[in-house]
Structure formats: structure tokens, C-alpha cells
Tab-separated table of C-alpha atoms in Angstrom:
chain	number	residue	atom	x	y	z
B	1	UNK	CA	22.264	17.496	-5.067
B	2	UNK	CA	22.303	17.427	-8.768
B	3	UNK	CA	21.185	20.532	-10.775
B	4	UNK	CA	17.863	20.217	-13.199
B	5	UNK	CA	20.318	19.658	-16.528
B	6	UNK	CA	21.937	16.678	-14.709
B	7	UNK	CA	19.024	14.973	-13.746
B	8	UNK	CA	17.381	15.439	-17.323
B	9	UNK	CA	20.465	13.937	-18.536
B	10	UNK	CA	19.873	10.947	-16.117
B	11	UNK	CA	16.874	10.353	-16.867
B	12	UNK	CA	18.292	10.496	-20.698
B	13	UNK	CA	21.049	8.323	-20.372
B	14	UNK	CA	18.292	5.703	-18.377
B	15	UNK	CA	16.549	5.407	-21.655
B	16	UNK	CA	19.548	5.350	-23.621
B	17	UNK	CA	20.305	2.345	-21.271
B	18	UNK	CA	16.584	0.377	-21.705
B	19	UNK	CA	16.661	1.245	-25.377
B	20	UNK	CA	20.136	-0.885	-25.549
B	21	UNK	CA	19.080	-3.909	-23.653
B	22	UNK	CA	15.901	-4.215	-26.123
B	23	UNK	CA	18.064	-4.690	-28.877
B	24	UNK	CA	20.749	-6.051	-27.787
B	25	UNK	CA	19.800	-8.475	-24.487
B	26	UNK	CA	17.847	-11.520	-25.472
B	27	UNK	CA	16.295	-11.545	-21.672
B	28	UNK	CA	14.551	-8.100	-21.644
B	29	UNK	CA	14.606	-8.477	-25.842
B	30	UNK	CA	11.668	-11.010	-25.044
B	31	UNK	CA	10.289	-9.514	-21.725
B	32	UNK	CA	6.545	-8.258	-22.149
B	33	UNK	CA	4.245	-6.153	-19.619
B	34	UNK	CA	3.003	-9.332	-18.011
B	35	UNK	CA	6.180	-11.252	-17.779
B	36	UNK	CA	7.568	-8.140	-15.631
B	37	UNK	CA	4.380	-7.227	-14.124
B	38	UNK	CA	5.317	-9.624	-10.593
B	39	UNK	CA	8.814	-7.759	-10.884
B	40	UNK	CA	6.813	-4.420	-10.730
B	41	UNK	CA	4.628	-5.842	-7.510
B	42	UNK	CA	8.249	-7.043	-6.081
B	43	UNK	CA	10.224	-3.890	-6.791
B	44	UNK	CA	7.231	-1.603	-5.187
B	45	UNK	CA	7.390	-3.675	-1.699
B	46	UNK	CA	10.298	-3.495	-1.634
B	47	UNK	CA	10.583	0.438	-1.954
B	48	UNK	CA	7.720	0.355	0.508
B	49	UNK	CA	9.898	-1.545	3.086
B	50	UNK	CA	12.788	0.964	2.414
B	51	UNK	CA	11.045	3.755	3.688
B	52	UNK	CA	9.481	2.306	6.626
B	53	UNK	CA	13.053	1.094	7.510
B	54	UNK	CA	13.618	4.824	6.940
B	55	UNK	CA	16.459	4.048	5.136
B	56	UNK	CA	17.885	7.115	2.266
B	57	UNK	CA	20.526	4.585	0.210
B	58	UNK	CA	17.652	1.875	0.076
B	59	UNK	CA	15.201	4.061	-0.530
B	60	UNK	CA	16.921	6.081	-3.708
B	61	UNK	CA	18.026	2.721	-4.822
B	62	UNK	CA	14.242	1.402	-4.871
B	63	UNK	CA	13.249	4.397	-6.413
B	64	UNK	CA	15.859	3.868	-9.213
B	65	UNK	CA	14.482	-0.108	-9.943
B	66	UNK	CA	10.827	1.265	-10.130
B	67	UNK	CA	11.737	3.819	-12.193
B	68	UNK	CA	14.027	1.276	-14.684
B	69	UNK	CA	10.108	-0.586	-14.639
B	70	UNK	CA	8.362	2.838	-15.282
B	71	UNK	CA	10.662	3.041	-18.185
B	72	UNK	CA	10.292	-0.610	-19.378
B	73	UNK	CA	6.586	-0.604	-19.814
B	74	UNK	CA	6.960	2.576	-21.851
B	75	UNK	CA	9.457	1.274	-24.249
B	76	UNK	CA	7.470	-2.049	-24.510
B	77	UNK	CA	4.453	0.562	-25.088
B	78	UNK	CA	6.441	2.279	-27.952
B	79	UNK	CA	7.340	-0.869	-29.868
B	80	UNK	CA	3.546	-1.817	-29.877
B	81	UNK	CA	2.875	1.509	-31.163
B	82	UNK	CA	0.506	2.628	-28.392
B	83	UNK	CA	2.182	4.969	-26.373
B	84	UNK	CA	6.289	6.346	-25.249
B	85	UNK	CA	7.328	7.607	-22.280
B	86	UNK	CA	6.564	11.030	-23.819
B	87	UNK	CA	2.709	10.100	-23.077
B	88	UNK	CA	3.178	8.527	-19.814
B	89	UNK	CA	4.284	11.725	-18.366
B	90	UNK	CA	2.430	14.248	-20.376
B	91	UNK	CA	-0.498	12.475	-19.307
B	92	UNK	CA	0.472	12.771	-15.453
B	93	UNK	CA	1.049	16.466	-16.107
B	94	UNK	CA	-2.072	17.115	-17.185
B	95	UNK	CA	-3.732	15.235	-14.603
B	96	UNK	CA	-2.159	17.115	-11.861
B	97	UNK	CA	-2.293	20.154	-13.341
B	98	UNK	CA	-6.293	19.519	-13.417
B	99	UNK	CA	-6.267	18.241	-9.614
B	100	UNK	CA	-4.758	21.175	-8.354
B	101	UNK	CA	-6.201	23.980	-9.469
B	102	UNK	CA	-5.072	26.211	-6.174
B	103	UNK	CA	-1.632	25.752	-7.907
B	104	UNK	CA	-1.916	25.778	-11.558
B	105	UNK	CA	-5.515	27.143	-12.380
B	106	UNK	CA	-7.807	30.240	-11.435
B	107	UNK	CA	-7.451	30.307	-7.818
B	108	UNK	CA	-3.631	29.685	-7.678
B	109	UNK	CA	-2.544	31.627	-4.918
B	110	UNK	CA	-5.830	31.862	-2.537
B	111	UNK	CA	-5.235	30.285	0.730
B	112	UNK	CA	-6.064	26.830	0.876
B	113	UNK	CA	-5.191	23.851	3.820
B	114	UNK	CA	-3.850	20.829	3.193
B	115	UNK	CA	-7.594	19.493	4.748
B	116	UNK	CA	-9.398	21.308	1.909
B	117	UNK	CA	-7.604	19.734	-0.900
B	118	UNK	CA	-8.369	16.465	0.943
B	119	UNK	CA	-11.756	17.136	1.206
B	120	UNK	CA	-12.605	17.843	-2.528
B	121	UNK	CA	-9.928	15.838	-3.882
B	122	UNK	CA	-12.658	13.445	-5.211
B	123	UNK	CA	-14.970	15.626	-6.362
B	124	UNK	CA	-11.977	17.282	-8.327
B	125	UNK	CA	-11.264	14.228	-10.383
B	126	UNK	CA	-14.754	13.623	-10.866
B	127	UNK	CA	-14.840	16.306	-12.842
B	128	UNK	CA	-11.839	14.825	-14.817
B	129	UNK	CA	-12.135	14.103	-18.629
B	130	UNK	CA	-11.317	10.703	-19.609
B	131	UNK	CA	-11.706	9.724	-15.892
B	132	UNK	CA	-13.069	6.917	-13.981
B	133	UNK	CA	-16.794	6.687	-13.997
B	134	UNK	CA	-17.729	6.271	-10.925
B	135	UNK	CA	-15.311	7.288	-7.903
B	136	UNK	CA	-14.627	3.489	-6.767
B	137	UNK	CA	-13.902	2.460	-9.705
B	138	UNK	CA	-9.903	2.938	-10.145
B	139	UNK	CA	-9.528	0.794	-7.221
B	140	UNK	CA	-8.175	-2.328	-8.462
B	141	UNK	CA	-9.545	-5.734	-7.654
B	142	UNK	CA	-6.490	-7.050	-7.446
B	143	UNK	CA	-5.223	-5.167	-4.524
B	144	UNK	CA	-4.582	-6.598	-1.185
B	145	UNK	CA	-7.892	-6.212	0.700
B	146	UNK	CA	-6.081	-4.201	3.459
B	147	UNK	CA	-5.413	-1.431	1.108
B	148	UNK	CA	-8.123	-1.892	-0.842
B	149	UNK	CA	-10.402	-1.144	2.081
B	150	UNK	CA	-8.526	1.894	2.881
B	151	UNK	CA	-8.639	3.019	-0.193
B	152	UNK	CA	-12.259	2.987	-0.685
B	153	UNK	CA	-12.600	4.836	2.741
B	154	UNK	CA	-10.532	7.259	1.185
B	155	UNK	CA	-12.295	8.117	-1.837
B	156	UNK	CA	-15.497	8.147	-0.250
B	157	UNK	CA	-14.319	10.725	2.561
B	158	UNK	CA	-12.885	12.738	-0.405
B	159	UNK	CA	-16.675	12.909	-1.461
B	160	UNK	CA	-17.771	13.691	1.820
B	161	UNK	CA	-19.230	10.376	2.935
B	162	UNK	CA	-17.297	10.137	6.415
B	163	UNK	CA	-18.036	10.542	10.189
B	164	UNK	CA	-19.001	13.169	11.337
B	165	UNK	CA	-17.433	12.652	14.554
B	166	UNK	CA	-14.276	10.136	14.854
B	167	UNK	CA	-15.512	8.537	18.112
B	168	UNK	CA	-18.838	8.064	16.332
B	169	UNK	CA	-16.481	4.996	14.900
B	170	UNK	CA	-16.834	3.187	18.045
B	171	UNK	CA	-20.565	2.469	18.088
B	172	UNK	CA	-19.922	1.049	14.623
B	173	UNK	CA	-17.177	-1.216	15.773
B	174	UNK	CA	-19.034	-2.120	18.750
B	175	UNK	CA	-22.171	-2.924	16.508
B	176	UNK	CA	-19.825	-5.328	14.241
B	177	UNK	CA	-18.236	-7.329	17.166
B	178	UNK	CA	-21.666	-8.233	18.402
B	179	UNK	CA	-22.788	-9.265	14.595
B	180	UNK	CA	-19.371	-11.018	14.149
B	181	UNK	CA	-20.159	-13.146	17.850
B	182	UNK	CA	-23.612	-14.046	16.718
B	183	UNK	CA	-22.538	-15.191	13.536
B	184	UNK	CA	-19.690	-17.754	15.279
B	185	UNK	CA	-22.918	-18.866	17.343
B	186	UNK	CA	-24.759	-19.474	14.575
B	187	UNK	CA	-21.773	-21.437	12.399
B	188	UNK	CA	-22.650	-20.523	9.090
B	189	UNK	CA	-19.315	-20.195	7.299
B	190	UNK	CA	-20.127	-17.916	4.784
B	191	UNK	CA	-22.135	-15.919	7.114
B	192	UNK	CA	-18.942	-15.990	9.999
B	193	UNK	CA	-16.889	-14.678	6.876
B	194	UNK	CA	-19.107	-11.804	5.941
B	195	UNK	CA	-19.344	-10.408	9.634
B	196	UNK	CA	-15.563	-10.749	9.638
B	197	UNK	CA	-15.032	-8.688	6.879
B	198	UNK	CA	-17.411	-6.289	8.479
B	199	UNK	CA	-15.838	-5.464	11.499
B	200	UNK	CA	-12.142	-5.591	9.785
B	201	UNK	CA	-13.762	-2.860	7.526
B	202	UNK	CA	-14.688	-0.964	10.705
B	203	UNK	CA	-11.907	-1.264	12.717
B	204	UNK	CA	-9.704	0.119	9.542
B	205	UNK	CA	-11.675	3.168	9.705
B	206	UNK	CA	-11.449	3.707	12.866
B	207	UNK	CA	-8.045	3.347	12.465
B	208	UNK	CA	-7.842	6.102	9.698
B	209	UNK	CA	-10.214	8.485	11.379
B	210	UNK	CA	-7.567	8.394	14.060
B	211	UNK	CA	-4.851	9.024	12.280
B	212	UNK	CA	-2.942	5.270	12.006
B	213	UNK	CA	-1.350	3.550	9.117
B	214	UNK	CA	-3.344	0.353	9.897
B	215	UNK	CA	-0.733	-1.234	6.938
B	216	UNK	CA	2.427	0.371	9.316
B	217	UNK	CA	0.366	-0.673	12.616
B	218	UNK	CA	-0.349	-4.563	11.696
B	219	UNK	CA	2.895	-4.916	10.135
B	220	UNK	CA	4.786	-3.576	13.689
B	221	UNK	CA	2.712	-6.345	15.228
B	222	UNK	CA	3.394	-9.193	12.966
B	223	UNK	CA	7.201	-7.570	13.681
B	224	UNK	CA	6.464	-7.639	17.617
B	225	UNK	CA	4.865	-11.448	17.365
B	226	UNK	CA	7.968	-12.481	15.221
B	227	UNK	CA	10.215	-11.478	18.281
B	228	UNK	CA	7.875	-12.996	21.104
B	229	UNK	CA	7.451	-16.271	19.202
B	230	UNK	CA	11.359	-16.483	18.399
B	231	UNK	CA	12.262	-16.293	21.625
B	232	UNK	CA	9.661	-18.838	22.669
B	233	UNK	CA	10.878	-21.345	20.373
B	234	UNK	CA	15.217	-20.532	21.290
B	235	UNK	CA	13.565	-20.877	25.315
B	236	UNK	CA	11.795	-24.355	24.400
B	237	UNK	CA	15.315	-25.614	22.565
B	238	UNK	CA	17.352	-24.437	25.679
B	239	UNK	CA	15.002	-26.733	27.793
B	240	UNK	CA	15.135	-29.467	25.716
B	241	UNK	CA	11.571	-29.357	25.424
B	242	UNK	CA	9.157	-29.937	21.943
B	243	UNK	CA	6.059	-27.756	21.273
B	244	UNK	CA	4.169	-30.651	21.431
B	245	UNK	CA	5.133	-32.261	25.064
B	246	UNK	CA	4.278	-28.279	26.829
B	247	UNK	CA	0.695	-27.012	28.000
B	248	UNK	CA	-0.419	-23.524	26.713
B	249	UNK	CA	0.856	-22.505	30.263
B	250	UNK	CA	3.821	-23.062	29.829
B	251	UNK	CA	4.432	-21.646	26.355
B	252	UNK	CA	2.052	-18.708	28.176
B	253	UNK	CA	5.095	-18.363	30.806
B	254	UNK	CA	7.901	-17.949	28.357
B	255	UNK	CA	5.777	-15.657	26.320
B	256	UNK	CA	5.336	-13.255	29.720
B	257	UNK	CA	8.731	-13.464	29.715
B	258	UNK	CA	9.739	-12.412	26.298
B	259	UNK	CA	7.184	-9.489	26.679
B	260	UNK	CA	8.824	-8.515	30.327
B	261	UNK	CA	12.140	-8.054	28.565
B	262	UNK	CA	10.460	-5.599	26.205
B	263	UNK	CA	10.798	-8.250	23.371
């Protein structure tokens, strides 16, 4: 591992390396923050899919595009006269120097669990200068619903708005399945769409309250279906058979099968 003087000097020779391609590479030369913003959305997947492949080269090497990004904004930032990378980090300091005050501030030192930091962690940045207003509000809209929702669970359990009781979850669930069935009776589209979204809601809390990365878990089962439906489709080639001349029963049978052989 690499002493604190070599990675400084890393870091260094990275922006010795972005300030070069600025002035000297017409491509990033006329790059802007919302030309490489879908880059940024790209690089962080894939960093995301490097460490639930669990995967160290990938991972570091993911770490080092996001970072080249991280970098990229700041020196488009600095050109524009608004901010350098200087700010972007002093700025982060700050702000978790703030949010942990068990560390940094008055009580540094006391005890403290990981589940009391948790806890207050909302009500800590609330008391932020220069925050967000209201605690939902640096959510943003643009994020995939999935992780939106989480994230909103999040915040308000860091306030203290949460079950009391994890099983208490279930009636909830329960209570949404029944709204979501009498919607579908009813047919009102925008009314079947609403319930929807309510009991996805629920079942992603129940989800959290019990400890599951409902992100890790769906994405294992689109994984799982990937397999099962593969080997469906290689079975029905094999037979000489379409999708289109076999019953549900049929593709039901192969699909036992695929599942039998732990697929």
C-alpha cells in the first residue's frame, strides 16, 4: 500500500493529467458538465457492479474513472470561475466534520454505536448551515424510483419516523395487497398504478427493516430469471420447437427443470 506522500502525489499528478487534456485535447477541450453527466451515471454503475461482483482490480479501477469525473467537473468548475477542486473537498470536510461530532466535536471520544449515529444522522444535518430545507429534499427526482424510495425511508427513520416493531411491516403490506387487488377489480388505470406504487413502497421497507438490499435482492432475481429463461429457450432450440407452437405447460416443464438443476 502506498504511503500518504504517494497518494497526494497521485492525486497531483491526476490533475496535472486533466489540466493537460483541457488544453491540449479538442474532445475533453469542448466537454461540459452535461455532455459528461451520462458518462458520470455510466461510470457509477459500473463501480456499483464491481463491488457486487466483489471484484478488488475492477473495483480500484472504477474508483479511478469516477474519480478522473470528480476531477473533470472541478476543472470545468474552475474555468467558469465558480469553484476548484480545492472547494469540492473543503466543502466535504466541513460537512463531515459537522455530521460527526462523536469524532471531531465536543463529545469525541464518548461511547457511541454505530445505531446511534444512524438514528440522529438526520437530525444532525438538519442542523447543517447551508443545508437542505427540508430533510427530503436532497433526494433527487431524477433517481431511479427503487432508490429513491429507499432513500426517503432512510431519511425519515434517521428522524425517527419508522416502525416501531419490524413485523409491524407486515400488516402494512398485507393492507396494500388487498388495496392493490381491489384496484385491478375496479380497472381504473391510474388508480391500479397508484396502489402499485403503494405496496412496492411497502414491501421495500419491509425489506430494509429486515435488513435486505432490495437493489442487491431484485437484481439476484433478474440474475436467477436470466438463467431459468436461457435455458428454456437452448431446451426449446434442442427440440426443434418455437415459443409460439408450446402451451404454458410445456414451457412450465422445462422451467421445473432448469430450477431442479439449481439453475
Amino acid at each position: 500500500m502506498h504511503n500518504r506522500e504517494e497518494k497526494l502525489a497521485a492525486f497531483g499528478r491526476l490533475l496535472d493529467i486533466m489540466d493537460a487534456l483541457r488544453e491540449k485535447c479538442p474532445w475533453n477541450a469542448e466537454q461540459t458538465m452535461c455532455s459528461i453527466r451520462r458518462l458520470t451515471e455510466e461510470e457509477v454503475y459500473e463501480l456499483s457492479d464491481a463491488i457486487q461482483k466483489g471484484e478488488p482490480s475492477s473495483i480500484s479501477k472504477e474508483i479511478g474513472d469516477l474519480m478522473y469525473h470528480m476531477v473533470f467537473y472541478a476543472r470545468i468548475g474552475q474555468e467558469e470561475g465558480e469553484f476548484d477542486i480545492a472547494d469540492c473537498i473543503d466543502k466535504v470536510c466541513e460537512k463531515m466534520i459537522f455530521r460527526h461530532p462523536h469524532v471531531f466535536g465536543d463529545s469525541a471520544g464518548k461511547p457511541v454505536s454505530a445505531k446511534e449515529i444512524a438514528d440522529t444522522w438526520e437530525l444532525v444535518k438538519a442542523k447543517e448551515k447551508g443545508g437542505n430545507k427540508t430533510v427530503l429534499e436532497g433526494i433527487p427526482e431524477a433517481m431511479p424510483a427503487l432508490l429513491k424510495a429507499l432513500a426517503m425511508q432512510e431519511k425519515a427513520r434517521g428522524c425517527g419516523f419508522d416502525w416501531e416493531q419490524r413485523e409491524d411491516v407486515w400488516d402494512k403490506v398485507a393492507e396494500e395487497m388487498g388495496e392493490v387487488r381491489e384496484a385491478c377489480s375496479e380497472g381504473s388505470p391510474e388508480h391500479m398504478q397508484e396502489e402499485f406504487g403503494d405496496l412496492l413502497f411497502a414491501v421495500l421497507n419491509a425489506s430494509r427493516l429486515y435488513g435486505v438490499d432490495p437493489e442487491a435482492a431484485l437484481n439476484g432475481t433478474c440474475t436467477k430469471f436470466r438463467r431459468r429463461f436461457t435455458y428454456l429457450e437452448e431446451q426449446t432450440l434442442k427440440k426443434g420447437r418455437k415459443f409460439s407452437d408450446m402451451t404454458l405447460s410445456e414451457m412450465d416443464a422445462i422451467w421445473d427443470e432448469a430450477k431442479a438443476k439449481g439453475l
